[in-house]
Amino acid sequence: MSIRTVLLCVIGVLLLYGLFTIGFPFLLAMLVAILLEPVVQMLIRYARMSRTAAAITACTLFTGAVLGFFYLVGFKMVSELVQFLKNVPGYFTEAQSFIEDTTVKTQFFFDKLPPAVAADAIHWMEEGLAGLTSNLNTVISGITGYLIGFAKTIPNLFIFFVVFIIALYLISLSLPKLHQSFLNLFDDASRTKMGTVLQDLRKAIIGFIFAQALISLLTYIVTLVGLLLLRVDYPLAIALVIILVDILPVLGVSAVLLPWAAYGLLVGNVKLAIGLVVLYLVILIFRRIVEPKIIGDAVGINALAALVSMYVGFQAIGVVGLFLGPVLIIIYHALRRVGLLKIKFKLDGS
């Protein structure tokens, strides 16, 4: 492999990293514009619209659908959060009553024990309660800190959304020109091959999005079944909240199930606490087994390559690497398939 090819690969990786970080709103706008392109072509063909009218119509419908979704989900989550905050004093009162009742019962038991044994048992119990209270305070502080941090990022999210929408309209309006300008960077012999690479990438990106949606759906079903078995209230809504939290970076289902299990243990509902921990482990194992296979089949790479690329990407650059790793593998396979990237090692015999 020539030095020029290595240099181009390095520049390409740096550009991709930049797109997945600073330029992410533009990358997301480009992906959505590519996904909306079939709708635009249908409007041009069947509704006899111009390119400009068709692109504006498709982007407006998409924007309206996104705003409607966030309004409904956001309104539901805010109302549930307000209700939860109203019930927090009741939760702590219930937990305090449980602790006081348990203390009275254990004190009656300790009175029948020898003084030395009773003193040791009381000391161990006090240490255990102190540790449990400390862990619960840590969990509550962590959740509160995340909510405060999320609230601080709302202005940035608003700016991100505005930039994304503007970029979506502009890119969708000029997508054919952008596509042709990119192909003009290559000579005639490589132009057709690069067009094939772009088609493969489009299929892989669409497959990746559908794979993530399928994984979320399967996780929702597993979570719902677990909640039904545990006989908790509002299993449909709670399972939906867990999936929405799971989609957010870093958090995952542990941000809901583990604090819930700690609270159940604190109020004396040991069965629920154990059940929630088991459900968390089942979801975790299920995701680790199913996710690489589904993503690998959807984007055209084997499950091992998908797993390795996601793990290495995450360890190297964090959450961005979960998406950038598979993308690099997809691009590599696409370039190899059309012959634009040839890597062969020659070992000279002695």
Tab-separated table of C-alpha atoms in Angstrom:
chain	number	residue	atom	x	y	z
A	1	MET	CA	0.000	0.000	0.000
A	2	SER	CA	1.457	3.338	-1.099
A	3	ILE	CA	2.181	6.297	1.163
A	4	ARG	CA	-0.469	8.295	-0.713
A	5	THR	CA	-3.127	5.704	0.126
A	6	VAL	CA	-2.105	5.673	3.793
A	7	LEU	CA	-2.215	9.477	3.895
A	8	LEU	CA	-5.682	9.541	2.308
A	9	CYS	CA	-6.935	6.945	4.819
A	10	VAL	CA	-5.600	8.979	7.751
A	11	ILE	CA	-7.193	12.180	6.431
A	12	GLY	CA	-10.461	10.313	5.864
A	13	VAL	CA	-10.496	8.987	9.438
A	14	LEU	CA	-9.796	12.473	10.838
A	15	LEU	CA	-12.600	13.933	8.726
A	16	LEU	CA	-14.992	11.245	9.937
A	17	TYR	CA	-14.022	11.929	13.531
A	18	GLY	CA	-14.635	15.620	12.987
A	19	LEU	CA	-18.044	14.878	11.466
A	20	PHE	CA	-18.993	12.640	14.396
A	21	THR	CA	-18.002	15.327	16.934
A	22	ILE	CA	-17.983	19.015	15.958
A	23	GLY	CA	-19.764	18.498	12.655
A	24	PHE	CA	-22.346	16.041	13.964
A	25	PRO	CA	-25.405	18.238	13.191
A	26	PHE	CA	-24.259	18.453	9.555
A	27	LEU	CA	-23.541	14.716	9.411
A	28	LEU	CA	-26.967	13.978	10.870
A	29	ALA	CA	-28.566	16.383	8.377
A	30	MET	CA	-26.770	14.628	5.532
A	31	LEU	CA	-27.961	11.200	6.694
A	32	VAL	CA	-31.563	12.361	7.070
A	33	ALA	CA	-31.439	14.059	3.669
A	34	ILE	CA	-30.241	10.791	2.111
A	35	LEU	CA	-33.038	8.888	3.871
A	36	LEU	CA	-35.611	11.457	2.661
A	37	GLU	CA	-34.348	11.365	-0.919
A	38	PRO	CA	-36.738	8.532	-1.986
A	39	VAL	CA	-39.646	10.631	-0.661
A	40	VAL	CA	-38.366	13.642	-2.605
A	41	GLN	CA	-38.100	11.567	-5.785
A	42	MET	CA	-41.640	10.247	-5.290
A	43	LEU	CA	-42.984	13.796	-4.931
A	44	ILE	CA	-41.134	14.853	-8.072
A	45	ARG	CA	-42.388	11.876	-10.049
A	46	TYR	CA	-45.996	11.495	-8.887
A	47	ALA	CA	-46.895	14.971	-7.577
A	48	ARG	CA	-44.958	16.642	-10.427
A	49	MET	CA	-43.212	19.027	-8.044
A	50	SER	CA	-39.966	20.790	-8.712
A	51	ARG	CA	-36.848	19.708	-6.847
A	52	THR	CA	-37.097	22.702	-4.532
A	53	ALA	CA	-40.780	22.187	-3.698
A	54	ALA	CA	-40.358	18.437	-3.177
A	55	ALA	CA	-37.324	18.870	-0.887
A	56	ILE	CA	-39.039	21.589	1.172
A	57	THR	CA	-42.194	19.461	1.503
A	58	ALA	CA	-40.308	16.341	2.608
A	59	CYS	CA	-38.149	18.250	5.105
A	60	THR	CA	-41.177	20.084	6.513
A	61	LEU	CA	-43.085	16.825	7.019
A	62	PHE	CA	-40.049	15.309	8.746
A	63	THR	CA	-39.580	18.374	10.979
A	64	GLY	CA	-43.252	18.361	11.934
A	65	ALA	CA	-43.128	14.665	12.792
A	66	VAL	CA	-40.011	15.145	14.968
A	67	LEU	CA	-41.489	18.152	16.792
A	68	GLY	CA	-44.769	16.303	17.344
A	69	PHE	CA	-42.956	13.261	18.727
A	70	PHE	CA	-40.838	15.308	21.121
A	71	TYR	CA	-43.870	17.294	22.221
A	72	LEU	CA	-45.877	14.200	23.083
A	73	VAL	CA	-42.993	12.328	24.715
A	74	GLY	CA	-41.637	15.447	26.435
A	75	PHE	CA	-45.048	16.417	27.801
A	76	LYS	CA	-45.571	12.898	29.152
A	77	MET	CA	-42.108	12.730	30.721
A	78	VAL	CA	-42.409	16.189	32.318
A	79	SER	CA	-45.839	15.391	33.781
A	80	GLU	CA	-44.562	12.056	35.127
A	81	LEU	CA	-41.473	13.788	36.573
A	82	VAL	CA	-43.617	16.419	38.297
A	83	GLN	CA	-45.810	13.679	39.752
A	84	PHE	CA	-42.724	11.777	40.896
A	85	LEU	CA	-41.302	14.864	42.625
A	86	LYS	CA	-44.626	15.350	44.394
A	87	ASN	CA	-44.498	11.758	45.635
A	88	VAL	CA	-40.843	11.880	46.773
A	89	PRO	CA	-41.699	12.979	50.365
A	90	GLY	CA	-44.145	10.071	50.574
A	91	TYR	CA	-41.441	7.671	49.384
A	92	PHE	CA	-39.025	8.860	52.060
A	93	THR	CA	-41.766	8.718	54.708
A	94	GLU	CA	-42.523	5.143	53.689
A	95	ALA	CA	-38.847	4.246	53.857
A	96	GLN	CA	-38.465	5.925	57.263
A	97	SER	CA	-41.508	4.077	58.616
A	98	PHE	CA	-40.061	0.792	57.396
A	99	ILE	CA	-36.732	1.506	59.088
A	100	GLU	CA	-38.416	2.502	62.362
A	101	ASP	CA	-40.620	-0.592	62.329
A	102	THR	CA	-37.630	-2.790	61.591
A	103	THR	CA	-35.674	-1.120	64.427
A	104	VAL	CA	-38.460	-1.815	66.954
A	105	LYS	CA	-38.685	-5.463	65.902
A	106	THR	CA	-34.936	-5.988	65.988
A	107	GLN	CA	-34.655	-4.237	69.385
A	108	PHE	CA	-37.158	-6.737	70.830
A	109	PHE	CA	-34.991	-9.531	69.413
A	110	PHE	CA	-31.758	-7.992	70.734
A	111	ASP	CA	-33.173	-7.756	74.279
A	112	LYS	CA	-33.198	-11.562	74.399
A	113	LEU	CA	-29.541	-11.860	73.382
A	114	PRO	CA	-26.474	-11.688	75.641
A	115	PRO	CA	-25.261	-8.068	76.004
A	116	ALA	CA	-21.983	-8.607	74.120
A	117	VAL	CA	-23.673	-10.407	71.191
A	118	ALA	CA	-26.447	-7.791	71.073
A	119	ALA	CA	-23.901	-4.941	70.999
A	120	ASP	CA	-22.027	-6.538	68.092
A	121	ALA	CA	-25.270	-7.213	66.196
A	122	ILE	CA	-26.460	-3.616	66.701
A	123	HIS	CA	-23.076	-2.323	65.515
A	124	TRP	CA	-23.231	-4.453	62.354
A	125	MET	CA	-26.795	-3.364	61.663
A	126	GLU	CA	-25.919	0.306	62.102
A	127	GLU	CA	-22.986	-0.061	59.716
A	128	GLY	CA	-25.199	-1.802	57.172
A	129	LEU	CA	-27.883	0.890	57.360
A	130	ALA	CA	-25.247	3.611	57.101
A	131	GLY	CA	-23.767	1.956	54.015
A	132	LEU	CA	-27.194	1.500	52.429
A	133	THR	CA	-28.130	5.118	53.148
A	134	SER	CA	-24.816	6.325	51.757
A	135	ASN	CA	-25.268	4.308	48.558
A	136	LEU	CA	-28.837	5.553	48.151
A	137	ASN	CA	-27.717	9.144	48.635
A	138	THR	CA	-25.004	8.588	46.040
A	139	VAL	CA	-27.550	7.238	43.550
A	140	ILE	CA	-29.967	10.110	44.194
A	141	SER	CA	-27.154	12.662	43.938
A	142	GLY	CA	-26.003	11.107	40.669
A	143	ILE	CA	-29.487	11.203	39.165
A	144	THR	CA	-30.035	14.766	40.394
A	145	GLY	CA	-26.667	15.824	38.994
A	146	TYR	CA	-27.479	14.297	35.631
A	147	LEU	CA	-30.865	16.055	35.528
A	148	ILE	CA	-29.220	19.377	36.384
A	149	GLY	CA	-26.535	18.779	33.762
A	150	PHE	CA	-29.192	17.882	31.205
A	151	ALA	CA	-31.102	21.062	32.020
A	152	LYS	CA	-27.931	23.097	31.442
A	153	THR	CA	-27.486	21.517	27.995
A	154	ILE	CA	-31.001	22.454	26.827
A	155	PRO	CA	-29.805	25.756	25.209
A	156	ASN	CA	-27.054	23.841	23.377
A	157	LEU	CA	-29.560	21.215	22.267
A	158	PHE	CA	-31.821	23.962	20.934
A	159	ILE	CA	-28.937	25.465	18.924
A	160	PHE	CA	-28.006	21.982	17.701
A	161	PHE	CA	-31.576	21.358	16.551
A	162	VAL	CA	-31.820	24.715	14.745
A	163	VAL	CA	-28.492	24.147	12.941
A	164	PHE	CA	-29.556	20.601	12.075
A	165	ILE	CA	-32.904	21.716	10.578
A	166	ILE	CA	-31.339	24.530	8.531
A	167	ALA	CA	-28.609	22.188	7.279
A	168	LEU	CA	-31.240	19.552	6.429
A	169	TYR	CA	-33.134	21.945	4.166
A	170	LEU	CA	-29.972	23.219	2.461
A	171	ILE	CA	-28.483	19.756	1.931
A	172	SER	CA	-31.746	18.255	0.694
A	173	LEU	CA	-32.173	21.091	-1.824
A	174	SER	CA	-28.713	20.560	-3.300
A	175	LEU	CA	-28.148	16.838	-2.664
A	176	PRO	CA	-27.753	15.830	-6.363
A	177	LYS	CA	-25.208	18.624	-6.902
A	178	LEU	CA	-23.286	17.622	-3.773
A	179	HIS	CA	-23.276	14.001	-4.942
A	180	GLN	CA	-21.970	14.941	-8.362
A	181	SER	CA	-19.375	17.345	-6.939
A	182	PHE	CA	-18.031	14.579	-4.724
A	183	LEU	CA	-17.774	12.151	-7.649
A	184	ASN	CA	-15.963	14.798	-9.741
A	185	LEU	CA	-13.087	14.628	-7.253
A	186	PHE	CA	-12.168	11.240	-8.782
A	187	ASP	CA	-10.972	10.333	-12.249
A	188	ASP	CA	-13.225	8.618	-14.770
A	189	ALA	CA	-11.961	5.136	-13.906
A	190	SER	CA	-12.647	5.526	-10.188
A	191	ARG	CA	-15.893	7.514	-10.448
A	192	THR	CA	-18.107	4.500	-11.137
A	193	LYS	CA	-16.499	2.524	-8.350
A	194	MET	CA	-16.949	5.390	-5.900
A	195	GLY	CA	-20.620	5.597	-6.895
A	196	THR	CA	-20.936	1.922	-5.978
A	197	VAL	CA	-19.241	2.640	-2.629
A	198	LEU	CA	-21.735	5.422	-1.892
A	199	GLN	CA	-24.647	3.102	-2.700
A	200	ASP	CA	-23.224	0.469	-0.351
A	201	LEU	CA	-22.784	3.064	2.369
A	202	ARG	CA	-26.365	4.268	1.927
A	203	LYS	CA	-27.681	0.715	2.290
A	204	ALA	CA	-25.446	0.122	5.315
A	205	ILE	CA	-26.548	3.364	7.032
A	206	ILE	CA	-30.224	2.574	6.489
A	207	GLY	CA	-29.605	-0.955	7.750
A	208	PHE	CA	-27.809	0.388	10.821
A	209	ILE	CA	-30.715	2.693	11.690
A	210	PHE	CA	-33.255	-0.108	11.296
A	211	ALA	CA	-30.995	-2.399	13.336
A	212	GLN	CA	-30.953	0.074	16.218
A	213	ALA	CA	-34.743	0.400	16.016
A	214	LEU	CA	-35.107	-3.410	16.056
A	215	ILE	CA	-32.766	-3.720	19.047
A	216	SER	CA	-34.787	-1.104	20.950
A	217	LEU	CA	-38.032	-2.931	20.082
A	218	LEU	CA	-36.671	-6.292	21.260
A	219	THR	CA	-35.303	-4.705	24.434
A	220	TYR	CA	-38.713	-3.135	25.049
A	221	ILE	CA	-40.406	-6.539	24.714
A	222	VAL	CA	-37.942	-8.193	27.109
A	223	THR	CA	-38.344	-5.340	29.600
A	224	LEU	CA	-42.144	-5.429	29.333
A	225	VAL	CA	-42.260	-9.187	29.916
A	226	GLY	CA	-40.017	-8.804	32.972
A	227	LEU	CA	-42.148	-6.021	34.426
A	228	LEU	CA	-45.322	-8.043	33.828
A	229	LEU	CA	-43.798	-11.000	35.657
A	230	LEU	CA	-42.880	-8.694	38.549
A	231	ARG	CA	-46.468	-7.363	38.583
A	232	VAL	CA	-45.468	-3.704	38.731
A	233	ASP	CA	-47.896	-0.898	37.952
A	234	TYR	CA	-47.888	0.814	34.526
A	235	PRO	CA	-45.548	-1.728	32.845
A	236	LEU	CA	-46.125	-0.319	29.326
A	237	ALA	CA	-45.168	3.238	30.317
A	238	ILE	CA	-42.240	2.184	32.512
A	239	ALA	CA	-40.818	-0.054	29.785
A	240	LEU	CA	-41.055	2.862	27.339
A	241	VAL	CA	-39.219	5.177	29.765
A	242	ILE	CA	-36.479	2.564	30.231
A	243	ILE	CA	-35.993	2.286	26.453
A	244	LEU	CA	-35.887	6.071	26.049
A	245	VAL	CA	-33.250	6.299	28.794
A	246	ASP	CA	-31.347	3.405	27.191
A	247	ILE	CA	-31.109	5.362	23.925
A	248	LEU	CA	-29.345	8.245	25.701
A	249	PRO	CA	-25.529	8.059	25.728
A	250	VAL	CA	-23.771	6.571	28.770
A	251	LEU	CA	-26.917	6.013	30.889
A	252	GLY	CA	-28.485	2.723	29.759
A	253	VAL	CA	-31.125	0.670	31.552
A	254	SER	CA	-29.043	0.606	34.745
A	255	ALA	CA	-29.959	4.262	35.378
A	256	VAL	CA	-33.559	3.169	35.986
A	257	LEU	CA	-33.519	-0.426	37.189
A	258	LEU	CA	-30.676	-0.288	39.738
A	259	PRO	CA	-31.900	2.801	41.681
A	260	TRP	CA	-35.394	1.298	41.593
A	261	ALA	CA	-34.002	-1.946	43.021
A	262	ALA	CA	-32.176	-0.006	45.757
A	263	TYR	CA	-35.385	1.752	46.698
A	264	GLY	CA	-37.275	-1.551	46.764
A	265	LEU	CA	-34.647	-2.998	49.075
A	266	LEU	CA	-34.842	0.041	51.322
A	267	VAL	CA	-38.632	-0.192	51.773
A	268	GLY	CA	-38.465	-3.930	52.398
A	269	ASN	CA	-39.681	-5.184	48.998
A	270	VAL	CA	-36.821	-7.643	48.601
A	271	LYS	CA	-38.646	-9.700	45.965
A	272	LEU	CA	-39.038	-6.666	43.701
A	273	ALA	CA	-35.431	-5.590	44.264
A	274	ILE	CA	-34.056	-9.025	43.333
A	275	GLY	CA	-36.414	-9.203	40.355
A	276	LEU	CA	-35.251	-5.837	39.020
A	277	VAL	CA	-31.583	-6.804	39.355
A	278	VAL	CA	-32.268	-10.091	37.529
A	279	LEU	CA	-34.164	-8.193	34.819
A	280	TYR	CA	-31.212	-5.824	34.419
A	281	LEU	CA	-28.801	-8.751	34.003
A	282	VAL	CA	-31.134	-10.450	31.495
A	283	ILE	CA	-31.373	-7.262	29.410
A	284	LEU	CA	-27.605	-6.752	29.599
A	285	ILE	CA	-26.826	-10.310	28.459
A	286	PHE	CA	-29.548	-10.175	25.799
A	287	ARG	CA	-28.123	-6.948	24.342
A	288	ARG	CA	-24.569	-8.277	24.323
A	289	ILE	CA	-25.648	-11.422	22.444
A	290	VAL	CA	-28.172	-9.955	20.010
A	291	GLU	CA	-26.757	-6.499	19.223
A	292	PRO	CA	-23.570	-7.515	17.312
A	293	LYS	CA	-25.500	-10.114	15.268
A	294	ILE	CA	-28.306	-7.738	14.263
A	295	ILE	CA	-25.957	-4.859	13.439
A	296	GLY	CA	-23.588	-7.165	11.565
A	297	ASP	CA	-26.377	-8.570	9.392
A	298	ALA	CA	-27.891	-5.140	8.779
A	299	VAL	CA	-24.714	-3.389	7.655
A	300	GLY	CA	-23.139	-6.333	5.848
A	301	ILE	CA	-20.303	-7.222	8.216
A	302	ASN	CA	-19.994	-10.280	10.422
A	303	ALA	CA	-20.978	-10.185	14.078
A	304	LEU	CA	-17.393	-10.476	15.357
A	305	ALA	CA	-16.224	-7.506	13.267
A	306	ALA	CA	-19.206	-5.465	14.476
A	307	LEU	CA	-18.513	-6.347	18.129
A	308	VAL	CA	-14.762	-5.643	17.867
A	309	SER	CA	-15.278	-2.342	16.014
A	310	MET	CA	-17.859	-1.131	18.562
A	311	TYR	CA	-15.714	-2.133	21.562
A	312	VAL	CA	-12.461	-0.696	20.181
A	313	GLY	CA	-14.218	2.485	19.076
A	314	PHE	CA	-15.801	2.948	22.501
A	315	GLN	CA	-12.515	2.326	24.327
A	316	ALA	CA	-10.634	4.691	22.009
A	317	ILE	CA	-12.887	7.755	21.798
A	318	GLY	CA	-15.964	7.024	23.928
A	319	VAL	CA	-19.598	6.968	22.846
A	320	VAL	CA	-18.762	8.366	19.389
A	321	GLY	CA	-16.656	5.279	18.762
A	322	LEU	CA	-19.706	3.011	19.097
A	323	PHE	CA	-20.920	4.461	15.797
A	324	LEU	CA	-17.627	5.441	14.169
A	325	GLY	CA	-16.082	1.974	14.557
A	326	PRO	CA	-18.683	0.093	12.458
A	327	VAL	CA	-18.719	2.952	9.913
A	328	LEU	CA	-14.986	2.566	9.328
A	329	ILE	CA	-15.381	-1.186	8.851
A	330	ILE	CA	-18.228	-0.585	6.377
A	331	ILE	CA	-16.157	1.926	4.381
A	332	TYR	CA	-13.154	-0.406	4.393
A	333	HIS	CA	-15.169	-3.350	3.051
A	334	ALA	CA	-16.871	-1.155	0.437
A	335	LEU	CA	-13.538	0.189	-0.850
A	336	ARG	CA	-12.035	-3.299	-0.929
A	337	ARG	CA	-15.051	-4.707	-2.769
A	338	VAL	CA	-14.779	-2.261	-5.690
A	339	GLY	CA	-10.984	-2.403	-5.813
A	340	LEU	CA	-10.270	1.168	-4.703
A	341	LEU	CA	-8.328	-0.040	-1.673
A	342	LYS	CA	-5.853	-2.850	-2.131
A	343	ILE	CA	-3.772	-4.043	0.804
A	344	LYS	CA	-1.417	-6.906	0.066
A	345	PHE	CA	1.652	-7.901	2.038
A	346	LYS	CA	4.603	-9.392	0.240
A	347	LEU	CA	7.096	-11.466	2.176
A	348	ASP	CA	10.418	-11.904	0.404
A	349	GLY	CA	11.980	-15.297	0.837
A	350	SER	CA	15.426	-15.465	2.306
